[in-house]
PDB file of C-alpha atoms in Angstrom:
ATOM      1  CA  MET A   1     -75.437  41.495  96.541  1.00  0.00           C
ATOM      2  CA  ILE A   2     -71.956  42.367  95.252  1.00  0.00           C
ATOM      3  CA  VAL A   3     -72.308  39.964  92.341  1.00  0.00           C
ATOM      4  CA  MET A   4     -75.641  41.495  91.357  1.00  0.00           C
ATOM      5  CA  GLN A   5     -74.154  45.011  91.575  1.00  0.00           C
ATOM      6  CA  THR A   6     -71.381  43.920  89.217  1.00  0.00           C
ATOM      7  CA  VAL A   7     -73.890  42.378  86.811  1.00  0.00           C
ATOM      8  CA  ALA A   8     -76.021  45.538  86.920  1.00  0.00           C
ATOM      9  CA  ALA A   9     -72.966  47.738  86.252  1.00  0.00           C
ATOM     10  CA  ASN A  10     -72.102  45.624  83.213  1.00  0.00           C
ATOM     11  CA  LEU A  11     -75.718  45.795  82.106  1.00  0.00           C
ATOM     12  CA  GLY A  12     -75.579  49.579  82.222  1.00  0.00           C
ATOM     13  CA  SER A  13     -72.323  49.753  80.277  1.00  0.00           C
ATOM     14  CA  MET A  14     -73.716  47.398  77.642  1.00  0.00           C
ATOM     15  CA  MET A  15     -75.784  50.183  76.072  1.00  0.00           C
ATOM     16  CA  THR A  16     -72.941  52.609  75.370  1.00  0.00           C
ATOM     17  CA  PRO A  17     -70.217  52.309  72.740  1.00  0.00           C
ATOM     18  CA  VAL A  18     -67.543  53.209  75.286  1.00  0.00           C
ATOM     19  CA  GLY A  19     -69.042  51.197  78.157  1.00  0.00           C
ATOM     20  CA  ASN A  20     -66.619  48.321  77.721  1.00  0.00           C
ATOM     21  CA  PRO A  21     -63.755  47.401  75.367  1.00  0.00           C
ATOM     22  CA  GLN A  22     -65.687  44.974  73.192  1.00  0.00           C
ATOM     23  CA  ASN A  23     -68.368  47.591  72.520  1.00  0.00           C
ATOM     24  CA  LEU A  24     -65.734  50.111  71.506  1.00  0.00           C
ATOM     25  CA  TYR A  25     -64.219  47.551  69.136  1.00  0.00           C
ATOM     26  CA  LEU A  26     -67.605  46.668  67.576  1.00  0.00           C
ATOM     27  CA  TYR A  27     -68.595  50.330  67.345  1.00  0.00           C
ATOM     28  CA  SER A  28     -65.444  51.295  65.460  1.00  0.00           C
ATOM     29  CA  TYR A  29     -65.047  48.097  63.394  1.00  0.00           C
ATOM     30  CA  TYR A  30     -68.570  48.225  61.953  1.00  0.00           C
ATOM     31  CA  ASN A  31     -68.668  52.051  61.688  1.00  0.00           C
ATOM     32  CA  LEU A  32     -71.951  52.176  63.575  1.00  0.00           C
ATOM     33  CA  GLY A  33     -73.542  55.469  64.465  1.00  0.00           C
ATOM     34  CA  PHE A  34     -74.504  56.059  68.089  1.00  0.00           C
ATOM     35  CA  PHE A  35     -78.227  55.410  67.590  1.00  0.00           C
ATOM     36  CA  ALA A  36     -77.559  52.399  65.345  1.00  0.00           C
ATOM     37  CA  PHE A  37     -75.429  50.936  68.122  1.00  0.00           C
ATOM     38  CA  ILE A  38     -78.165  51.567  70.707  1.00  0.00           C
ATOM     39  CA  LYS A  39     -80.761  50.005  68.380  1.00  0.00           C
ATOM     40  CA  THR A  40     -78.555  46.943  67.862  1.00  0.00           C
ATOM     41  CA  MET A  41     -77.852  46.440  71.566  1.00  0.00           C
ATOM     42  CA  PHE A  42     -81.375  47.159  72.837  1.00  0.00           C
ATOM     43  CA  PRO A  43     -82.890  43.633  72.490  1.00  0.00           C
ATOM     44  CA  THR A  44     -79.940  42.017  74.270  1.00  0.00           C
ATOM     45  CA  TRP A  45     -79.968  44.714  76.937  1.00  0.00           C
ATOM     46  CA  LEU A  46     -83.716  44.338  77.512  1.00  0.00           C
ATOM     47  CA  LEU A  47     -83.452  40.539  77.865  1.00  0.00           C
ATOM     48  CA  SER A  48     -80.520  40.943  80.266  1.00  0.00           C
ATOM     49  CA  LEU A  49     -82.438  43.526  82.288  1.00  0.00           C
ATOM     50  CA  MET A  50     -85.384  41.140  82.640  1.00  0.00           C
ATOM     51  CA  LEU A  51     -83.090  38.277  83.706  1.00  0.00           C
ATOM     52  CA  VAL A  52     -81.261  40.413  86.275  1.00  0.00           C
ATOM     53  CA  SER A  53     -84.549  41.773  87.641  1.00  0.00           C
ATOM     54  CA  GLY A  54     -85.939  38.256  87.918  1.00  0.00           C
ATOM     55  CA  SER A  55     -82.796  37.067  89.658  1.00  0.00           C
ATOM     56  CA  VAL A  56     -83.060  39.855  92.232  1.00  0.00           C
ATOM     57  CA  LEU A  57     -86.613  38.798  93.043  1.00  0.00           C
ATOM     58  CA  LEU A  58     -85.409  35.227  93.743  1.00  0.00           C
ATOM     59  CA  ILE A  59     -82.821  36.297  96.325  1.00  0.00           C
ATOM     60  CA  LYS A  60     -83.930  35.571  99.870  1.00  0.00           C
ATOM     61  CA  GLU A  61     -83.741  38.424 102.342  1.00  0.00           C
ATOM     62  CA  LYS A  62     -81.234  38.009 105.150  1.00  0.00           C
ATOM     63  CA  SER A  63     -79.404  40.340 107.470  1.00  0.00           C
ATOM     64  CA  ILE A  64     -75.882  41.538 106.867  1.00  0.00           C
ATOM     65  CA  ASP A  65     -73.424  42.197 109.674  1.00  0.00           C
ATOM     66  CA  ILE A  66     -71.637  45.490 109.161  1.00  0.00           C
ATOM     67  CA  ILE A  67     -68.038  45.576 110.334  1.00  0.00           C
ATOM     68  CA  LYS A  68     -66.608  49.008 111.049  1.00  0.00           C
ATOM     69  CA  GLN A  69     -63.457  49.535 109.023  1.00  0.00           C
ATOM     70  CA  SER A  70     -60.442  51.183 110.528  1.00  0.00           C
ATOM     71  CA  THR A  71     -59.521  54.618 109.276  1.00  0.00           C
ATOM     72  CA  ILE A  72     -56.568  55.120 106.984  1.00  0.00           C
ATOM     73  CA  GLU A  73     -53.879  57.485 108.156  1.00  0.00           C
ATOM     74  CA  ILE A  74     -51.814  59.259 105.522  1.00  0.00           C
ATOM     75  CA  ILE A  75     -48.244  59.039 106.726  1.00  0.00           C
ATOM     76  CA  ASN A  76     -46.495  61.271 104.214  1.00  0.00           C
ATOM     77  CA  LYS A  77     -48.613  64.079 102.771  1.00  0.00           C
ATOM     78  CA  LYS A  78     -45.744  65.165 100.521  1.00  0.00           C
ATOM     79  CA  TYR A  79     -45.992  61.849  98.649  1.00  0.00           C
ATOM     80  CA  LEU A  80     -49.773  62.148  98.461  1.00  0.00           C
ATOM     81  CA  PHE A  81     -49.492  65.529  96.732  1.00  0.00           C
ATOM     82  CA  ALA A  82     -46.698  64.309  94.403  1.00  0.00           C
ATOM     83  CA  TYR A  83     -48.640  61.185  93.399  1.00  0.00           C
ATOM     84  CA  GLY A  84     -51.724  63.330  92.778  1.00  0.00           C
ATOM     85  CA  VAL A  85     -49.760  65.571  90.413  1.00  0.00           C
ATOM     86  CA  LEU A  86     -48.272  62.536  88.644  1.00  0.00           C
ATOM     87  CA  PHE A  87     -51.742  61.027  88.292  1.00  0.00           C
ATOM     88  CA  LEU A  88     -53.058  64.215  86.682  1.00  0.00           C
ATOM     89  CA  LEU A  89     -50.055  64.207  84.347  1.00  0.00           C
ATOM     90  CA  CYS A  90     -51.013  60.714  83.158  1.00  0.00           C
ATOM     91  CA  LEU A  91     -54.636  61.736  82.625  1.00  0.00           C
ATOM     92  CA  ASP A  92     -53.805  64.726  80.472  1.00  0.00           C
ATOM     93  CA  ASP A  93     -51.302  63.584  77.874  1.00  0.00           C
ATOM     94  CA  SER A  94     -53.066  65.643  75.197  1.00  0.00           C
ATOM     95  CA  PHE A  95     -50.477  68.407  75.618  1.00  0.00           C
ATOM     96  CA  SER A  96     -47.740  66.305  74.062  1.00  0.00           C
ATOM     97  CA  PRO A  97     -47.248  65.544  70.361  1.00  0.00           C
ATOM     98  CA  ASP A  98     -47.569  61.962  69.131  1.00  0.00           C
ATOM     99  CA  SER A  99     -43.825  61.346  69.341  1.00  0.00           C
ATOM    100  CA  LEU A 100     -43.963  62.116  73.062  1.00  0.00           C
ATOM    101  CA  CYS A 101     -47.219  60.330  73.892  1.00  0.00           C
ATOM    102  CA  CYS A 102     -45.540  58.058  76.441  1.00  0.00           C
ATOM    103  CA  MET A 103     -43.557  60.872  78.051  1.00  0.00           C
ATOM    104  CA  PRO A 104     -45.883  61.278  81.073  1.00  0.00           C
ATOM    105  CA  TYR A 105     -45.536  57.591  81.939  1.00  0.00           C
ATOM    106  CA  HIS A 106     -41.750  57.732  81.773  1.00  0.00           C
ATOM    107  CA  THR A 107     -41.846  60.837  83.936  1.00  0.00           C
ATOM    108  CA  VAL A 108     -44.017  59.029  86.486  1.00  0.00           C
ATOM    109  CA  CYS A 109     -41.665  56.037  86.635  1.00  0.00           C
ATOM    110  CA  ILE A 110     -38.598  58.240  87.068  1.00  0.00           C
ATOM    111  CA  ALA A 111     -40.331  60.304  89.767  1.00  0.00           C
ATOM    112  CA  MET A 112     -41.429  57.161  91.608  1.00  0.00           C
ATOM    113  CA  ILE A 113     -37.918  55.723  91.509  1.00  0.00           C
ATOM    114  CA  TRP A 114     -36.592  59.023  92.859  1.00  0.00           C
ATOM    115  CA  MET A 115     -39.253  59.363  95.593  1.00  0.00           C
ATOM    116  CA  ASP A 116     -39.896  55.776  96.733  1.00  0.00           C
ATOM    117  CA  LYS A 117     -38.615  52.836  94.711  1.00  0.00           C
ATOM    118  CA  SER A 118     -40.119  50.358  97.186  1.00  0.00           C
ATOM    119  CA  VAL A 119     -43.446  50.966  95.392  1.00  0.00           C
ATOM    120  CA  PHE A 120     -42.233  48.756  92.548  1.00  0.00           C
ATOM    121  CA  ARG A 121     -42.029  45.762  94.922  1.00  0.00           C
ATOM    122  CA  ARG A 122     -45.773  46.007  95.603  1.00  0.00           C
ATOM    123  CA  VAL A 123     -46.908  46.093  91.951  1.00  0.00           C
ATOM    124  CA  ASP A 124     -48.994  43.164  90.717  1.00  0.00           C
ATOM    125  CA  TYR A 125     -46.813  42.284  87.723  1.00  0.00           C
ATOM    126  CA  GLY A 126     -48.944  39.243  86.944  1.00  0.00           C
ATOM    127  CA  LEU A 127     -51.949  41.494  86.349  1.00  0.00           C
ATOM    128  CA  LEU A 128     -49.880  43.787  84.134  1.00  0.00           C
ATOM    129  CA  ALA A 129     -48.671  40.770  82.131  1.00  0.00           C
ATOM    130  CA  THR A 130     -52.280  39.586  81.763  1.00  0.00           C
ATOM    131  CA  PHE A 131     -53.348  42.938  80.283  1.00  0.00           C
ATOM    132  CA  LEU A 132     -50.309  43.005  78.011  1.00  0.00           C
ATOM    133  CA  CYS A 133     -51.135  39.520  76.692  1.00  0.00           C
ATOM    134  CA  PHE A 134     -54.787  40.538  76.263  1.00  0.00           C
ATOM    135  CA  TYR A 135     -53.846  43.557  74.146  1.00  0.00           C
ATOM    136  CA  ILE A 136     -51.421  41.499  72.051  1.00  0.00           C
ATOM    137  CA  PHE A 137     -54.165  38.905  71.525  1.00  0.00           C
ATOM    138  CA  VAL A 138     -56.697  41.565  70.467  1.00  0.00           C
ATOM    139  CA  LEU A 139     -54.193  43.069  68.021  1.00  0.00           C
ATOM    140  CA  ALA A 140     -53.474  39.629  66.558  1.00  0.00           C
ATOM    141  CA  ILE A 141     -57.176  38.820  66.179  1.00  0.00           C
ATOM    142  CA  SER A 142     -57.851  42.157  64.496  1.00  0.00           C
ATOM    143  CA  GLU A 143     -55.020  41.500  62.010  1.00  0.00           C
ATOM    144  CA  VAL A 144     -56.433  38.045  61.214  1.00  0.00           C
ATOM    145  CA  SER A 145     -59.898  39.469  60.594  1.00  0.00           C
ATOM    146  CA  ILE A 146     -58.402  42.128  58.295  1.00  0.00           C
ATOM    147  CA  LEU A 147     -56.567  39.425  56.313  1.00  0.00           C
ATOM    148  CA  LEU A 148     -59.698  37.255  56.050  1.00  0.00           C
ATOM    149  CA  SER A 149     -61.797  40.143  54.742  1.00  0.00           C
ATOM    150  CA  LYS A 150     -59.472  40.723  51.760  1.00  0.00           C
TER     151      LYS A 150
END
């Protein structure tokens, strides 16, 4: 069921230019209008919808045991409020000029070091490195395609 929910979520995001990163890249690279993008993606989306719907019909019905999850207790409400404010600061970086575009993120790191530096021990640095390598790869590929088009 979880796999099919993930497939269905990706199917839904397939039809919008900002639904996933590759769509955003294609949308901007080819200078497509919104309706041109929808028209281009529609046949693939329709085929995918039919395949997902057919797959759902093939799944055999069986019961699922529901396990009650324990409740989460917030130990320090002061940190919860501070992290909420820092999160909102990261979401709204439109207030800063281009030269200060990374300022909210530096502010968050400094505040986290000041409040609770043990948070940095629990970060998944491997995942961060994966995203960094992905972005470097995408930048490199886009430069190659620019050079080949000249």
